[in-house]
CSV table of C-alpha atoms in Angstrom, one decimal:
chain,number,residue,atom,x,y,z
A,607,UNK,CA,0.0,0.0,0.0
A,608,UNK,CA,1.2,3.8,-0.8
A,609,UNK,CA,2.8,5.6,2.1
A,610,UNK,CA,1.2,8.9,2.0
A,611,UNK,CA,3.7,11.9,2.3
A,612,UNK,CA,2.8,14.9,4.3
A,613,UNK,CA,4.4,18.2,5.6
A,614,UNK,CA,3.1,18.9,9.4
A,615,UNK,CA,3.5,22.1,10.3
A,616,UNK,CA,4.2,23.2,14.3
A,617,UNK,CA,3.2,26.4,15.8
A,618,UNK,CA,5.8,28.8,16.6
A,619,UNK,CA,8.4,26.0,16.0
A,620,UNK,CA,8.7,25.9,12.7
A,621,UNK,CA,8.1,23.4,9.5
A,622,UNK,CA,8.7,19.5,9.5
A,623,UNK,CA,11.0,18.7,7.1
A,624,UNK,CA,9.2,17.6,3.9
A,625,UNK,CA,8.7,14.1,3.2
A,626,UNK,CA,7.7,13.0,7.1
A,627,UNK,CA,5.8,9.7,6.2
A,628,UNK,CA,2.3,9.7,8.1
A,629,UNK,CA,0.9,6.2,7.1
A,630,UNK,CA,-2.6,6.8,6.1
A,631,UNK,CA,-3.0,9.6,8.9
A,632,UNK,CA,-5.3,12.5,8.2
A,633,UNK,CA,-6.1,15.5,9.8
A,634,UNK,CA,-7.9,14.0,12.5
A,635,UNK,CA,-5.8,11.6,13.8
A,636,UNK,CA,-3.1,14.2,14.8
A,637,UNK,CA,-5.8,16.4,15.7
A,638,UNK,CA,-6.9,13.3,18.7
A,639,UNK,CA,-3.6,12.7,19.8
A,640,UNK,CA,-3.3,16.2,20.3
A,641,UNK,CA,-6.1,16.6,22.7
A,642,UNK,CA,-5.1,13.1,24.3
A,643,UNK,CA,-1.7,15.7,25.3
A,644,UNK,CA,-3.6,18.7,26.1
A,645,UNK,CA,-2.1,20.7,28.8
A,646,UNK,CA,1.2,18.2,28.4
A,647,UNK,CA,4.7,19.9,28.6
A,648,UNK,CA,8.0,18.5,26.7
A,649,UNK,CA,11.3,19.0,27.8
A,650,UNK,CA,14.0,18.3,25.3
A,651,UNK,CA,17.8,18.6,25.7
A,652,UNK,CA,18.6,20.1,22.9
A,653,UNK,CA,22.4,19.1,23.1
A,654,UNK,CA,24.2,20.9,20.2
A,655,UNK,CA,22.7,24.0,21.1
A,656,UNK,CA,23.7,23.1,24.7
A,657,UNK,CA,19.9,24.3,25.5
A,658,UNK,CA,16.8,22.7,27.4
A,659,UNK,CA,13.8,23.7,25.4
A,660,UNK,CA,10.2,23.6,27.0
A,661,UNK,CA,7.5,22.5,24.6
A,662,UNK,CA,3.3,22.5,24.7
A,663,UNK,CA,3.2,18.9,23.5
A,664,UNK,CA,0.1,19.7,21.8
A,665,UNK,CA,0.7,22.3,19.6
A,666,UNK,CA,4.5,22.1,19.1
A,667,UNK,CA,4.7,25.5,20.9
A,668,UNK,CA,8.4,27.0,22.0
A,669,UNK,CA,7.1,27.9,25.6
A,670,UNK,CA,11.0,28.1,26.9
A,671,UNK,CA,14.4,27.8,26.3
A,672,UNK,CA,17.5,27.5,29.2
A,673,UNK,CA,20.6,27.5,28.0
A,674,UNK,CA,23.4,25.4,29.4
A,675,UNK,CA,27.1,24.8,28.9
A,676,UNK,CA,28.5,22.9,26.4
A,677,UNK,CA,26.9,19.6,25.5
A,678,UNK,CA,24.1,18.1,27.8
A,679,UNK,CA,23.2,15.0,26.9
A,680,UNK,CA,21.0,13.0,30.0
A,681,UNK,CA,18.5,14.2,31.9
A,682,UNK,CA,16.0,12.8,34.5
A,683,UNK,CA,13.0,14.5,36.3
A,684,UNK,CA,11.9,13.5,40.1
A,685,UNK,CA,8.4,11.9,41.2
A,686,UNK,CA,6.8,15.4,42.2
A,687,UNK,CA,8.4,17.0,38.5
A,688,UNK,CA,10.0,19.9,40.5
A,689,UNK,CA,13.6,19.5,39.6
A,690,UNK,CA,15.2,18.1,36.2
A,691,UNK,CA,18.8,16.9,36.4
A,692,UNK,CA,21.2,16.5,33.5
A,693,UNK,CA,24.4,16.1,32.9
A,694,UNK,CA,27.2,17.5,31.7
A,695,UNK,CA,29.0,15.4,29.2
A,696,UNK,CA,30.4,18.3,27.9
A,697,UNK,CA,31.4,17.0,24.2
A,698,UNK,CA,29.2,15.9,21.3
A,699,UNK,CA,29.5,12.4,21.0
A,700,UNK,CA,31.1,9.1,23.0
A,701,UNK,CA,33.5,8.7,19.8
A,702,UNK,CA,34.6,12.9,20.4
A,703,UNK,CA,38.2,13.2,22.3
A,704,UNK,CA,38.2,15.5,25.5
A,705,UNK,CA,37.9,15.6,28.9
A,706,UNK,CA,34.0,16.8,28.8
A,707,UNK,CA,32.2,18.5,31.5
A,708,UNK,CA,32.2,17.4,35.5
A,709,UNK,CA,28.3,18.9,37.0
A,710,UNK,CA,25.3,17.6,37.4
A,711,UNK,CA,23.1,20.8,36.0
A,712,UNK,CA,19.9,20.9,38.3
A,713,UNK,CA,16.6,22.6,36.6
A,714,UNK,CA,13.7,24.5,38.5
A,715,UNK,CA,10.9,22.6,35.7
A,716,UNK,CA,8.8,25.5,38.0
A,717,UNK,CA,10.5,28.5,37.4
A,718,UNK,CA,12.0,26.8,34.3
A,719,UNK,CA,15.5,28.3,34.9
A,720,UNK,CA,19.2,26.7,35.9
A,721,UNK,CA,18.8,26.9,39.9
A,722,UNK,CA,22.3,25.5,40.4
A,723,UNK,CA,25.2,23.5,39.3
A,724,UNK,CA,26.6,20.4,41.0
A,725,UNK,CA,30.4,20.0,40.9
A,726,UNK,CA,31.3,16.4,40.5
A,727,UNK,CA,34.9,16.6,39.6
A,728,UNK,CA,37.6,15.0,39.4
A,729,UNK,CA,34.7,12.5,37.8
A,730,UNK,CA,33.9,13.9,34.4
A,731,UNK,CA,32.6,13.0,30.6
A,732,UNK,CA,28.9,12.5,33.2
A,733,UNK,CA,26.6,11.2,30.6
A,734,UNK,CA,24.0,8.1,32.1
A,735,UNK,CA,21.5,9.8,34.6
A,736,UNK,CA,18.8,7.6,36.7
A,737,UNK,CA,16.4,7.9,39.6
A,738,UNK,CA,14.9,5.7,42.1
A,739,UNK,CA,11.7,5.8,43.9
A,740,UNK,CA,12.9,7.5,46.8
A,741,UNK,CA,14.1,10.3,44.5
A,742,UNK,CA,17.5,9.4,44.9
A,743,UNK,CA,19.9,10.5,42.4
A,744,UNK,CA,22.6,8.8,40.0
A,745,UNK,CA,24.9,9.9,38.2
A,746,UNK,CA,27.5,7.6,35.4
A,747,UNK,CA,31.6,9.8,34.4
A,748,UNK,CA,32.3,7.6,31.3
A,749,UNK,CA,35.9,8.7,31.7
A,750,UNK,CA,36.3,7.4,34.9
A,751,UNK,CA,33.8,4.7,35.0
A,752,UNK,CA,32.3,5.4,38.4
A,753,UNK,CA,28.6,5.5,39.5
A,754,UNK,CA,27.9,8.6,41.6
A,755,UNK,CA,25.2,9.0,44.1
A,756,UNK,CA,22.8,12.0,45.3
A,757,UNK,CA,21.2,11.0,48.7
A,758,UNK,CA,19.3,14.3,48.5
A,759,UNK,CA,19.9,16.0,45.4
A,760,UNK,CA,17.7,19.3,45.7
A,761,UNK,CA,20.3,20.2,48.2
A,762,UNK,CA,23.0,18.5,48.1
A,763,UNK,CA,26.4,20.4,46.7
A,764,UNK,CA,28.8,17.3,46.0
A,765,UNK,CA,28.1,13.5,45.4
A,766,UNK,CA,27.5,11.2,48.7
A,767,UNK,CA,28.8,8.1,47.0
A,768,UNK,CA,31.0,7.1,44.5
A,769,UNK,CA,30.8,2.7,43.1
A,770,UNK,CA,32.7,1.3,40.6
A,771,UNK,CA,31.6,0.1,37.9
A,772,UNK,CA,34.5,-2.4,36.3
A,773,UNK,CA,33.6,-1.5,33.1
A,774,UNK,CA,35.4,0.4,30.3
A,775,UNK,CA,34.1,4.0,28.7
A,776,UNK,CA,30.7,3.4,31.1
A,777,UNK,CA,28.1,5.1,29.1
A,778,UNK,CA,24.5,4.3,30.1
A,779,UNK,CA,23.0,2.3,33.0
A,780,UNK,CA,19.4,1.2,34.2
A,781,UNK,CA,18.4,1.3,37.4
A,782,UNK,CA,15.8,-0.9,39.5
A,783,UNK,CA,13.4,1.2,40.9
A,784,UNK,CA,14.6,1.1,44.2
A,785,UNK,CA,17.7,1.8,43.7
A,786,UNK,CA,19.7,-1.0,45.1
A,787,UNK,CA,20.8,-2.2,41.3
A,788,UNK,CA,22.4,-0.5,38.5
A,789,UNK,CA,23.1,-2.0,35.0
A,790,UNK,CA,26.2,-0.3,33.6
A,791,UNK,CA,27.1,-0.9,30.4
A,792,UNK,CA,30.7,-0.4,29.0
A,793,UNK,CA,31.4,0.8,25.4
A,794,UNK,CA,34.8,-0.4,25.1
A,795,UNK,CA,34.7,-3.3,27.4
A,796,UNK,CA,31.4,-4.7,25.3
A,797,UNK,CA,30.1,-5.2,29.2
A,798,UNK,CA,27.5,-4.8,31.2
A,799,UNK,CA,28.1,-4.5,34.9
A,800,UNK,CA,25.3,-5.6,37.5
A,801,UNK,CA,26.2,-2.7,40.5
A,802,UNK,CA,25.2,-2.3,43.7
A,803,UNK,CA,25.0,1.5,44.2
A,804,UNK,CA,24.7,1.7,47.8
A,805,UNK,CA,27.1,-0.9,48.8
A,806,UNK,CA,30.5,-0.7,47.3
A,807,UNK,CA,32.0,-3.9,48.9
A,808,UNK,CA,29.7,-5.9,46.3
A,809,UNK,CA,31.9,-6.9,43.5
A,810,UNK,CA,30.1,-5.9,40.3
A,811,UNK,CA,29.1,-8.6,38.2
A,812,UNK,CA,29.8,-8.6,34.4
A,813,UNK,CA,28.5,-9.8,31.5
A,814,UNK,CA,29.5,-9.5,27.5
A,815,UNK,CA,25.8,-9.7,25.6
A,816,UNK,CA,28.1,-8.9,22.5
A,817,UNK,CA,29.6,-6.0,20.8
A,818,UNK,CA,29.0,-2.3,21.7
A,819,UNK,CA,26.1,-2.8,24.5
A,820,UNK,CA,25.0,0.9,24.8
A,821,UNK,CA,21.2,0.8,26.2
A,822,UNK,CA,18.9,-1.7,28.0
A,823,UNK,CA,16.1,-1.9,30.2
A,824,UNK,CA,14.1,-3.9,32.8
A,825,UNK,CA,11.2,-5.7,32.1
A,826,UNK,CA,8.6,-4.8,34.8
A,827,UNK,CA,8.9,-7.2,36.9
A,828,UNK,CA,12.7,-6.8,37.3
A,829,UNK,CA,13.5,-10.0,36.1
A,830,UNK,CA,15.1,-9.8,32.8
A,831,UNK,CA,17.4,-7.3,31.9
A,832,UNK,CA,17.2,-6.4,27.5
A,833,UNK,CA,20.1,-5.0,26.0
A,834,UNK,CA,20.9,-3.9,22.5
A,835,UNK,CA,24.5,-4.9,21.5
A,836,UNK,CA,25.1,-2.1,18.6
A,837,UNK,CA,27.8,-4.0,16.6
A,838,UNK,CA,26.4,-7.2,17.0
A,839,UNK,CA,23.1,-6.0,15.6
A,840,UNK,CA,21.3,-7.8,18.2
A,841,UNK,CA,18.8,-7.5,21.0
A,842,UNK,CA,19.7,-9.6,23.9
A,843,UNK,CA,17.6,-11.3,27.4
A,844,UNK,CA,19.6,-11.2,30.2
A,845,UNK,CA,19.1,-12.8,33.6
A,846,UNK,CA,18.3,-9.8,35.8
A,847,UNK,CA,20.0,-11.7,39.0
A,848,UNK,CA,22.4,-14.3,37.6
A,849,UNK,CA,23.6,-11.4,34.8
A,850,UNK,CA,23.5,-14.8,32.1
A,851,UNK,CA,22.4,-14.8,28.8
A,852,UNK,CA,18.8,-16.3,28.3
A,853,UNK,CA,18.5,-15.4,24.7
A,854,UNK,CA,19.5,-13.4,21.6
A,855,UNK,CA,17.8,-11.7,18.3
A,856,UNK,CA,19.6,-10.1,15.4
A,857,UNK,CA,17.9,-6.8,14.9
A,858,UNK,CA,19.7,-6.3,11.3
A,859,UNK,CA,20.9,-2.9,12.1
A,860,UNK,CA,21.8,-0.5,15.0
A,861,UNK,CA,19.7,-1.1,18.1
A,862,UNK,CA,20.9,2.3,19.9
A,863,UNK,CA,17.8,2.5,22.7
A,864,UNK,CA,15.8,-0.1,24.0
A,865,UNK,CA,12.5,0.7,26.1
A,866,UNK,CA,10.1,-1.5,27.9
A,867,UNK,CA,6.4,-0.7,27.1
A,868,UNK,CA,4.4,-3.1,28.9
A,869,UNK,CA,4.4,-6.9,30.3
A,870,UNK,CA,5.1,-8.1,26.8
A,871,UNK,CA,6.5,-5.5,24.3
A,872,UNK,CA,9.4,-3.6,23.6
A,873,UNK,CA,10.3,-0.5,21.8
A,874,UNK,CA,14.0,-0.1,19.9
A,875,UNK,CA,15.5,2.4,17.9
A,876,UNK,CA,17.7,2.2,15.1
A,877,UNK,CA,19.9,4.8,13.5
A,878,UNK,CA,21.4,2.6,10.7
A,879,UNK,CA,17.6,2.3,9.5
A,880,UNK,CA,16.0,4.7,10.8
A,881,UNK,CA,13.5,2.8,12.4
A,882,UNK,CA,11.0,2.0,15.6
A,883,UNK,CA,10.8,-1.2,16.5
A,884,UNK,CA,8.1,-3.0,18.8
A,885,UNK,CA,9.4,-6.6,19.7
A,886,UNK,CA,8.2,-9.1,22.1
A,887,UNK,CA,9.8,-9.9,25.4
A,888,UNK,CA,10.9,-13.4,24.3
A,889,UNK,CA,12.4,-11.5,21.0
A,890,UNK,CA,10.0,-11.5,18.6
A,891,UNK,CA,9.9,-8.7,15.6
A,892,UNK,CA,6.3,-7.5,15.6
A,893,UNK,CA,5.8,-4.1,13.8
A,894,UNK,CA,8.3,-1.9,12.3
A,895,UNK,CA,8.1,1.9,11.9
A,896,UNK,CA,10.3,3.8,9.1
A,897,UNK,CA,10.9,7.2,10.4
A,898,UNK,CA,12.1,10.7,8.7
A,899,UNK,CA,15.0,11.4,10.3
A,900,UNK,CA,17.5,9.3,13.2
A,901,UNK,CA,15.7,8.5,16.0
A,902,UNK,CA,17.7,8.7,19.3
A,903,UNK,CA,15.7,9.2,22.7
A,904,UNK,CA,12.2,8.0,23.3
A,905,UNK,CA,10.0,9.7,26.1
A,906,UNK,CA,6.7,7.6,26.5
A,907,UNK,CA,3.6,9.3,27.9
A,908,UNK,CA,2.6,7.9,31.1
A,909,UNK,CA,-0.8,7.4,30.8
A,910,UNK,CA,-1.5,7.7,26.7
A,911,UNK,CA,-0.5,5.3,23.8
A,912,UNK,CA,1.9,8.2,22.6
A,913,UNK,CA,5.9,8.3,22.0
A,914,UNK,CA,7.8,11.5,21.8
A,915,UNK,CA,10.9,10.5,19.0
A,916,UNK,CA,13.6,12.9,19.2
A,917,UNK,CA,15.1,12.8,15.8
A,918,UNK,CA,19.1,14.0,15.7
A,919,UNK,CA,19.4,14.6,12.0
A,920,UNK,CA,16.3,16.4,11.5
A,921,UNK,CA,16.1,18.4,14.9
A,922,UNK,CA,12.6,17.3,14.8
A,923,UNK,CA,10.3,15.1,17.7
A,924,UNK,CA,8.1,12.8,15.7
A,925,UNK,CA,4.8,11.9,17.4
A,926,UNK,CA,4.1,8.5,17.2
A,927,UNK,CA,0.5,7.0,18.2
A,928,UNK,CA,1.7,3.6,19.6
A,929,UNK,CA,-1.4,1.8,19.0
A,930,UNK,CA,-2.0,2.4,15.1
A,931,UNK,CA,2.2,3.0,14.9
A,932,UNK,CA,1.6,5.8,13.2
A,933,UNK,CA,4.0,9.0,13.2
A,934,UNK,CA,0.9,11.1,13.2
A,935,UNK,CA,2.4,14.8,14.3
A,936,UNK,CA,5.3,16.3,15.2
A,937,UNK,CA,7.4,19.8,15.6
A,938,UNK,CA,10.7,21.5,15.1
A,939,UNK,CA,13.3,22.2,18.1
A,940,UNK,CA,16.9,23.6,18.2
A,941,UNK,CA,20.1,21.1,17.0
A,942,UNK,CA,20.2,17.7,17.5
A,943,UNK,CA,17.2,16.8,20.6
A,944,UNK,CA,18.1,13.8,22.1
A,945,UNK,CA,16.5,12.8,26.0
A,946,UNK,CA,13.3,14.6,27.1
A,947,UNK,CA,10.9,14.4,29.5
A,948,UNK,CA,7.1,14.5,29.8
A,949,UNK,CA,5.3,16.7,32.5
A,950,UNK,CA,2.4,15.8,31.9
A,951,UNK,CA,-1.1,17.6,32.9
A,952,UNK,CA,-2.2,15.8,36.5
């Protein structure tokens, strides 16, 4: 069937860059899924303007930018969305040489402004950011492959803990939602590292799921760990406890982020093929979605079938309706969006 080819325009953000594919979407469908986020707020690191820009997720509406230094890249929110934290990598990309930035930047999402600045050096290149249920804070330097804790990061000026992590060029990590186990994986070690973040006398525990392991998740019960091995152009099940392999699926491109959605889906991105991907929890392909530009980050809304798609090359967020998997709207934003968060409308 013919894909048809529309140009969606965004309010006070601009023009989608021609040729977004809507599958069969009309007016009305973007229309629904824009009153499904009515009242909805984006927040988008916008990392190569080194700017967090605050969007109406309805319309597409600029409502704020803050500018930061040089080259955000993570951010989280806590559970009453009164404080954003990100962190300072402080260069472009993992492959870029330098000794990046060493803060943890911490965002009033009320006042929308920079409130303060967390030093964290000597531990620097801070990219992965998590946080638990108890609003606890974490915090991943790549250069020096060291997990850093925040007991009470609205106030606190300097890290409380510090585990290591074993692994090599430590990018990314997933945390359980208490907090007491972090999932670090290691670009150039092709690891990832089960850590216990409040006790540092545990000796991580390691595993290769193959080459270039950059993102994962848990499955909701905490059980199985999935992570996308970028050079081996896989998806891989991991024991959650025993960190062994259960099981492994070659994706046939570049799995860059892997999201749970529910009991028995996943949700992978590909920047070889520019593609979302739904699979099963046992690894089965199920729908495929080509996108217009390289999807990196994915912010799902919390209580609607909707996906926010930050797309690098494009500076564009695709919306995506997860039930038809349909990109049906989307809007412009400053250079290269990568993570965001939803604040959405209580």
């Amino acid at each position: 069937m013919a894909t048809r080819r529309t140009v969606i325009k965004a309010v006070g953000a601009g023009t989608l860059a021609t040729g977004l594919a809507t599958p069969a979407v009309g007016a009305a469908g973007a229309a629904g899924a824009s009153r499904a986020a009515q009242g909805d707020v984006l927040v988008v690191v916008e990392k190569s303007s080194h700017s967090l820009g605050f969007f109406d997720a309805a319309t597409g509406r600029r409502l704020k930018t803050v500018s930061l230094p040089d080259y955000p890249h993570e951010m989280v929110v806590d559970s009453r969305g009164r404080f954003a934290y990100v962190g300072h990598y402080g260069v472009r990309m993992a492959s870029t040489v330098g000794e990046g930035g060493s803060a943890v930047f911490v965002v009033d999402l009320a006042e929308r402004s920079l409130a303060r600045t967390i030093d964290t050096r000597p531990f620097n290149r801070i990219h992965g950011m998590g946080i638990d249920r108890h609003d606890r804070l974490y915090a991943l330097s790549e250069e020096k492959a060291v997990l850093l804790g925040f007991d009470d990061p609205s106030t606190d000026q300097a890290p409380t803990r510090a585990v290591p992590t074993h692994g090599v060029k430590t990018h990314l990590f997933t945390l359980s939602r208490d907090g007491e186990r972090a999932y670090v994986t290691g670009l150039l070690s092709h690891t990832v590292s089960l850590v216990r973040p409040h006790d540092a006398s545990v000796a991580p525990v390691l595993v290769t799921p193959g080459q270039l392991p950059e993102s994962s998740c848990l499955s909701r019960d905490e059980k199985t760990l999935f992570v996308g091995a970028r050079k081996s152009s896989s998806l891989v099940a991991v024991d959650a406890r025993t960190m062994k392999v259960r099981r492994t699926a070659k994706t046939g491109g570049d799995p860059l982020r892997v999201y749970t959605l529910d009991d028995e889906r996943l949700l992978v991105t590909d920047i070889v093929a520019n593609t979302l991907t739904t699979w099963s929890t046992d690894l089965r392909r199920l729908r495929t979605l080509h996108l217009p530009g390289t999807p990196s980050a994915v912010t799902l809304h919390p209580a609607k079938p909707l996906a926010y798609v930050s797309l690098l090359s494009t500076d564009q967020i695709a919306v995506v309706d997860l039930n038809r998997f349909d990109v049906i709207d989307g809007f412009g934003t400053r250079r290269e969006p990568d993570s965001a968060v939803l604040l959405a409308r209580q």
